[in-house]
XYZ file of C-alpha atoms in Angstrom:
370
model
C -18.954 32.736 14.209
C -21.841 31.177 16.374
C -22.486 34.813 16.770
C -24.165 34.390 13.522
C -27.692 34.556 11.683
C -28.529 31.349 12.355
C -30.900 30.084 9.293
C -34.394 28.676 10.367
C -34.385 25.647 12.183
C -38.171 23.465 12.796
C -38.007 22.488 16.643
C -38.934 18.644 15.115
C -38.061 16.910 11.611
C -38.457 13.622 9.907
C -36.388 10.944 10.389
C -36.592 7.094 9.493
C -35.969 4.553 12.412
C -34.566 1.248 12.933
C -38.074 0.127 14.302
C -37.053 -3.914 14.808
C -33.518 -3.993 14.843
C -32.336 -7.396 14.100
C -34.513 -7.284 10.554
C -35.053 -5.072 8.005
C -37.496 -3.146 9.054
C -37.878 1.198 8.980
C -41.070 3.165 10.300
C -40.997 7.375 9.743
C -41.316 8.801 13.027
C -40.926 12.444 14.320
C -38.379 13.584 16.234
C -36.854 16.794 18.050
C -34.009 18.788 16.212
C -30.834 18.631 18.723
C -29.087 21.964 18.957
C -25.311 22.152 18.177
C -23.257 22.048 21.483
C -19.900 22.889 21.673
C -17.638 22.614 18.290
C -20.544 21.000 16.457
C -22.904 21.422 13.193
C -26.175 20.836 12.483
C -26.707 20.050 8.830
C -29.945 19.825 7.061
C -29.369 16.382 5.100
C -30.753 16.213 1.593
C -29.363 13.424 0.434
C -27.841 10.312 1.863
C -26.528 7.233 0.478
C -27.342 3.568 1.000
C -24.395 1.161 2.102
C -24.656 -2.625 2.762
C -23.097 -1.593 6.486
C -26.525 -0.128 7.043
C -28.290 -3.482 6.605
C -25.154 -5.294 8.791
C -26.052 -3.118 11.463
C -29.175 -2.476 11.514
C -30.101 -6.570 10.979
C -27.436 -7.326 13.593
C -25.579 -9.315 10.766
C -22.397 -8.190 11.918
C -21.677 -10.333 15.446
C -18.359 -8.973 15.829
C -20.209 -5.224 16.813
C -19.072 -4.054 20.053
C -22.917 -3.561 20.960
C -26.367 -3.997 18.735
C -28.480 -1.232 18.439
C -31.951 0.111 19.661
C -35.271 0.370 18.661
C -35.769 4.029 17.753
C -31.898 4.203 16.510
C -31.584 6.546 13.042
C -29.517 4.935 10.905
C -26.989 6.042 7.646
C -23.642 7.050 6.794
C -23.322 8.695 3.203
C -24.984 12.275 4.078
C -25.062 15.236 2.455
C -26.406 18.749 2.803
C -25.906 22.276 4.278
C -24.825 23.745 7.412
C -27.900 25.617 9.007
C -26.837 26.478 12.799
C -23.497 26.523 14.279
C -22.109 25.708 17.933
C -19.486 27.392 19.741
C -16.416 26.895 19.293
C -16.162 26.092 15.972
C -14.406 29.624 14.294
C -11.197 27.285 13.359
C -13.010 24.999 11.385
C -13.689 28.197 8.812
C -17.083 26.899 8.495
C -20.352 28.751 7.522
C -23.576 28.237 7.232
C -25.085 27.599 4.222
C -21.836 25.125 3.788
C -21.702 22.278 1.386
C -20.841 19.377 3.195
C -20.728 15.509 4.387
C -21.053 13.274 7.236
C -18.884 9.793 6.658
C -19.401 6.037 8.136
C -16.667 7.829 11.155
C -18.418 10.234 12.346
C -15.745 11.192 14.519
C -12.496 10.498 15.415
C -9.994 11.178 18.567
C -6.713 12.039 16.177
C -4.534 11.832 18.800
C -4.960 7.607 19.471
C -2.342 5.515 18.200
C -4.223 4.465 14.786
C -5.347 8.351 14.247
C -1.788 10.031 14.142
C -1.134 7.074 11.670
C -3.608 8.398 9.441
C -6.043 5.409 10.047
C -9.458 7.002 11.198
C -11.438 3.766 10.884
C -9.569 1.780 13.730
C -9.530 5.015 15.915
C -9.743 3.341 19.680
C -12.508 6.106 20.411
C -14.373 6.226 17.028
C -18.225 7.143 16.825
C -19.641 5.445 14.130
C -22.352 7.696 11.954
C -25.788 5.492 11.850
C -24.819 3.146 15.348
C -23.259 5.397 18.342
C -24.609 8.292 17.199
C -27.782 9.145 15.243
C -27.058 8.886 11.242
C -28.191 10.284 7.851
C -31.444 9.065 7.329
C -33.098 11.892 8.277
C -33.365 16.030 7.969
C -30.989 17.137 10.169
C -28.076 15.715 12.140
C -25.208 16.760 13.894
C -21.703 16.404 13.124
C -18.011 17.814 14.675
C -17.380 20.675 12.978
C -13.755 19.287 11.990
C -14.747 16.146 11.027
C -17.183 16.801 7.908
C -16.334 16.870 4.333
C -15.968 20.157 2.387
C -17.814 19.529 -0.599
C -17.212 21.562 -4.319
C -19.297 22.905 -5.425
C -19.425 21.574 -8.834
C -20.078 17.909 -7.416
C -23.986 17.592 -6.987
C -25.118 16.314 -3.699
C -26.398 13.209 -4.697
C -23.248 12.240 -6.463
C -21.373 13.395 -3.437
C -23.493 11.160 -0.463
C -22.259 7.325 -2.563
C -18.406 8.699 -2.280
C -17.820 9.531 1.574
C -18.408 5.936 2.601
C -17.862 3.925 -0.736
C -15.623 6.187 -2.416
C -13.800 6.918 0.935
C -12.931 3.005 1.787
C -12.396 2.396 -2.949
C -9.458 5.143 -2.442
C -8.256 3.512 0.883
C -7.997 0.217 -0.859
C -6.152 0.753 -3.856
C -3.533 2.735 -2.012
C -3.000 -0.130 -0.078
C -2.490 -2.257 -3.273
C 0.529 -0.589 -3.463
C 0.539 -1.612 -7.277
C 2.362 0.050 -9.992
C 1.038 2.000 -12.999
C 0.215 -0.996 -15.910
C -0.117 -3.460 -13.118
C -3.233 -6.126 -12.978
C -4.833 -5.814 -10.287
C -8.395 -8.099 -9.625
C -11.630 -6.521 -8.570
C -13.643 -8.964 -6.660
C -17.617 -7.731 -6.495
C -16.632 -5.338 -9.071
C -20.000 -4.312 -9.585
C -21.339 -3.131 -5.759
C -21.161 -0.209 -4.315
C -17.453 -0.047 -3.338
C -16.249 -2.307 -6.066
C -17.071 -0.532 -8.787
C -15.697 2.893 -7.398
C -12.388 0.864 -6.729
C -12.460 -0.256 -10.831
C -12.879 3.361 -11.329
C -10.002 4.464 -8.959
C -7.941 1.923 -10.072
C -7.909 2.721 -14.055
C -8.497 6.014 -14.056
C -6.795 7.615 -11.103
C -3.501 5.148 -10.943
C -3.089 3.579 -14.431
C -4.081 0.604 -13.467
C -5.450 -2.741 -15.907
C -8.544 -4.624 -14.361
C -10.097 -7.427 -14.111
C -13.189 -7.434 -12.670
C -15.928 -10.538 -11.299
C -19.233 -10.014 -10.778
C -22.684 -11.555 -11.342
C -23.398 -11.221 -15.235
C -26.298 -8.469 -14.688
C -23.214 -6.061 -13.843
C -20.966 -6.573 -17.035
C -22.285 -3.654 -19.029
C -21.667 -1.053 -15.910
C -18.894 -2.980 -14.755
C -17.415 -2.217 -18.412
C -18.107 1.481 -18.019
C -16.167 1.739 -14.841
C -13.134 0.779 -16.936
C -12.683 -2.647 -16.364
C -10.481 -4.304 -19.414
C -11.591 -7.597 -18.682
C -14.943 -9.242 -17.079
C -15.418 -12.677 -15.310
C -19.211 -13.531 -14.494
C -19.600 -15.780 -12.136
C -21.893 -17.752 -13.862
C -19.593 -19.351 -16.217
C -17.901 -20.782 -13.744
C -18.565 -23.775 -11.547
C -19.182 -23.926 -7.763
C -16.778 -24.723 -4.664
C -13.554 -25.356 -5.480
C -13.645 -26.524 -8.761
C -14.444 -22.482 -9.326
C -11.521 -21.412 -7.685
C -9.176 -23.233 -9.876
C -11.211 -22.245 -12.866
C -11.016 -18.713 -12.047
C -7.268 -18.829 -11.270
C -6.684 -20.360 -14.328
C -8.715 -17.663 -16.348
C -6.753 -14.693 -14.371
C -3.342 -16.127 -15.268
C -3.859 -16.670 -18.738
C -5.003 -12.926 -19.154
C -1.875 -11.750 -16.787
C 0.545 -13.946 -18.973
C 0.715 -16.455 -16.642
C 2.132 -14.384 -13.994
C -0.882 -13.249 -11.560
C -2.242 -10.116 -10.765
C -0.128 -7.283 -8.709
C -3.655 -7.072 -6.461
C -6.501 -8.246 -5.887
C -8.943 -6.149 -3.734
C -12.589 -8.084 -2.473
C -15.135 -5.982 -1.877
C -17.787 -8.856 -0.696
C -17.578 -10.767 2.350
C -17.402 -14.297 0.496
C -14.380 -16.321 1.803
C -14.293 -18.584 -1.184
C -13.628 -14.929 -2.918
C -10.786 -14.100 -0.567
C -9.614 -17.696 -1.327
C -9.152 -17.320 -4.806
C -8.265 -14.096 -4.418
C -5.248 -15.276 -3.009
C -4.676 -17.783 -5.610
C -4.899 -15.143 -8.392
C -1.584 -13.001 -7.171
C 1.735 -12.820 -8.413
C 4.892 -12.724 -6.886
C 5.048 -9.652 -4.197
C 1.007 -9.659 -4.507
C -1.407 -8.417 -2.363
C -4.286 -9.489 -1.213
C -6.644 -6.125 0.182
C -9.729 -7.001 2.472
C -12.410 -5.152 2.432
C -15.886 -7.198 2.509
C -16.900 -7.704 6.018
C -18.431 -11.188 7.114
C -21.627 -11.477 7.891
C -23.187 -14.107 10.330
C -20.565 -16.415 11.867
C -16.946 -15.659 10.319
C -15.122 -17.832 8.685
C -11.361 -18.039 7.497
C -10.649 -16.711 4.395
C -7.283 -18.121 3.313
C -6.243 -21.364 4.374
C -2.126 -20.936 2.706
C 0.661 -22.590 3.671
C 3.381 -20.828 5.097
C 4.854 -21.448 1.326
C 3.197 -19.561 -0.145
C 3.918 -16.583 1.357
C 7.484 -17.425 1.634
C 8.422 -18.205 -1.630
C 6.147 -15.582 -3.389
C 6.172 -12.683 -0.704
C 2.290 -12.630 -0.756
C 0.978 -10.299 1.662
C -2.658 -9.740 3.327
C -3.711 -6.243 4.227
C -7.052 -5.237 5.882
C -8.512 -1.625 4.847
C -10.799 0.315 6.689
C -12.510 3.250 5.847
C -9.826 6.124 4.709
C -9.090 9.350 6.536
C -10.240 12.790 6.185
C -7.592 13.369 4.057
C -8.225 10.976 2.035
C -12.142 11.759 1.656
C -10.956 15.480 0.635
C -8.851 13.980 -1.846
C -11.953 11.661 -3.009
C -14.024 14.766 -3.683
C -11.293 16.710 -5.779
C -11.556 12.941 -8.036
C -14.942 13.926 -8.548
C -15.170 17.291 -9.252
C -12.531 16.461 -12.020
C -14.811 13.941 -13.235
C -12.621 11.104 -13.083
C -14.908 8.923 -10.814
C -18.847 9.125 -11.518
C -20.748 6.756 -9.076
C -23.332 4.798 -10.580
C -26.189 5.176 -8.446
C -30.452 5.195 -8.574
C -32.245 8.026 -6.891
C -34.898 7.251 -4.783
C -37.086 8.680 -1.974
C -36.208 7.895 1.933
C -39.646 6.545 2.450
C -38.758 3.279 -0.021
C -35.457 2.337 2.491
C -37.270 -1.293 3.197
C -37.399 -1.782 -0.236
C -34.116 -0.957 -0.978
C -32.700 -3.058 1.983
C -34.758 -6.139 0.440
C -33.217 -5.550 -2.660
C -29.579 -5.240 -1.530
C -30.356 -8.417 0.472
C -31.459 -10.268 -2.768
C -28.230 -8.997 -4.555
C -30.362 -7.030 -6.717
C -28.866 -3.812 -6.781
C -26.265 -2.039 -9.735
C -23.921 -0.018 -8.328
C -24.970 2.583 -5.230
C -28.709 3.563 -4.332
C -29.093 7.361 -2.861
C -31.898 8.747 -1.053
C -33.554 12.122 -1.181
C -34.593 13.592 2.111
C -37.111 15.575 1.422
């Protein structure tokens, strides 16, 4: 296969740098185009999508990182685009060039660690992470393991594609974990950000699922669209936790009294994962997903009751699998998830990061890369 006509690859490209890591700050800078080595891609990126794990890492918000990052360090994780040279090696894959395909938050795994044969990717004890160890998606070309990328069909449009292999990827993840049955409640916490409202969509759409989703009251209408029966804005109700109480008691009048089978929190909040908690039902779950930023702090504080006598459980979810992503993609060629997103050039990433930082932002942003 590397045997090939190789399509025509620039010896430099474009690419958009963390510049000050520690803030949000991005300068365009050119750099050289790396040659596939052994079992590797390069892909010419023409889209890529813009997750709030960019801004933890590239502001350093996220202490519990292994290391923090370099100046000069390229970031992103939601790429998209075509295969234009291929490495050696890489005939199993069945890859080709001209390929439709994506790079994800893992940008590659071991498989054969502990967490990897048990189809968890995202706690892989080797994982390269798409955007920190290695360079990400925020620029022309990148390279990727040719068995790691997503296939992508070709009747999903790249820049509906790049949102779903990082937000869609970890929405699908989540639910699964919710283990809850078809008809089941199940409470979407940040309902309207990039993950949440994929997992409203998963959740109704894909499983036959009834939600209730909370959000800032800017989201409602799109929060609505993602198929959310019921909305709770967070402005109705009051702070600390006097809200808590008041947002329990909302959930378990609309769950006839009993509590919801699930409720999956998508921001980082720990008076969210509180009442969270507070909102299941007997045999509930409670999925985390929003990571902490700054110094953590414990999100449940439950007594040992309350687990006993209603066989609560807590379950962290990662990022899903390759499988998993593949699986994604089929949703959305069917049309049964449709990421809400803005299109915007790469060169306005600063402004987008200041915006995501001010809660600003419906849904996913993507960015062309032109």
């Amino acid at each position: 296969m590397a045997a090939e006509a190789d399509m025509k690859v620039p010896s430099d490209h474009s690419a958009m740098v963390y510049d000050e890591p520690g803030s949000v700050s991005l300068q365009r800078r050119i750099v050289k185009t790396p040659m596939p080595g052994h079992g590797q891609v390069l892909i010419r990126i023409t889209h890529s999508g813009i997750c709030h794990s960019d801004h933890g890492v590239m502001t350093h918000a996220w202490k519990w990182l292994a290391r923090r990052i370099e100046p000069g360090q390229v970031g992103g994780h939601e790429g998209v685009g075509n295969i234009v040279k291929l490495g050696s090696a890489t005939e199993a894959s069945g890859l080709r060039l001209g390929d439709h395909v994506g790079v994800k938050w893992v940008s590659e795994a071991c498989l054969s660690c502990p967490p990897c044969l048990e189809g968890a990717d995202g706690c892989c004890v080797n994982i390269k992470i798409s955007g920190y160890y290695t360079p990400g998606t925020f620029q022309q070309y990148t390279l990727a393991p040719a068995y790691y990328v997503t296939p992508i069909p070709d009747s999903v449009p790249s820049a509906v594609a790049a949102p779903l292999l990082c937000g869609g990827l970890t929405a699908l993840a989540a639910i699964k974990k919710a283990k809850a049955s078809p008809g089941s409640w199940v409470l979407v916490a940040g309902a309207g950000g990039g993950v949440g409202h994929l997992v409203c969509q998963i959740a109704s759409r894909a499983f036959s699922l009834r939600v209730i989703g909370i959000d800032r009251v800017m989201k409602k209408v799109m929060i609505h669209d993602c198929g959310v029966e019921e909305f709770l804005a967070l402005e109705d109700y009051s702070m600390g936790l006097q809200r808590q109480y008041e947002v329990v008691q909302t959930v378990r009048k609309l769950t006839d009294s009993l509590g919801v089978a699930a409720a999956v929190v998508c921001t980082g909040e720990a008076s969210a994962y509180s009442w969270g908690f507070e909102c299941l039902r007997f045999n509930g779950t409670l999925v985390v997903v929003g990571v902490q930023e700054g110094d953590e702090t414990p999100i449940c504080s439950a007594s040992p009751n309350a687990f006993l006598f209603h066989q609560r459980r807590i379950v962290g979810s990662s990022v899903g699998n390759r499988l998993d992503a593949i699986e994604f993609m089929k949703l959305a060629a069917r049309g049964i998830v449709k990421p809400h997103f803005t299109l915007r050039s790469l060169e306005e990433l600063s402004d987008i990061f200041e915006e995501m930082e001010r809660g600003e932002l419906l849904g996913k942003v993507v960015v062309e890369v032109l």
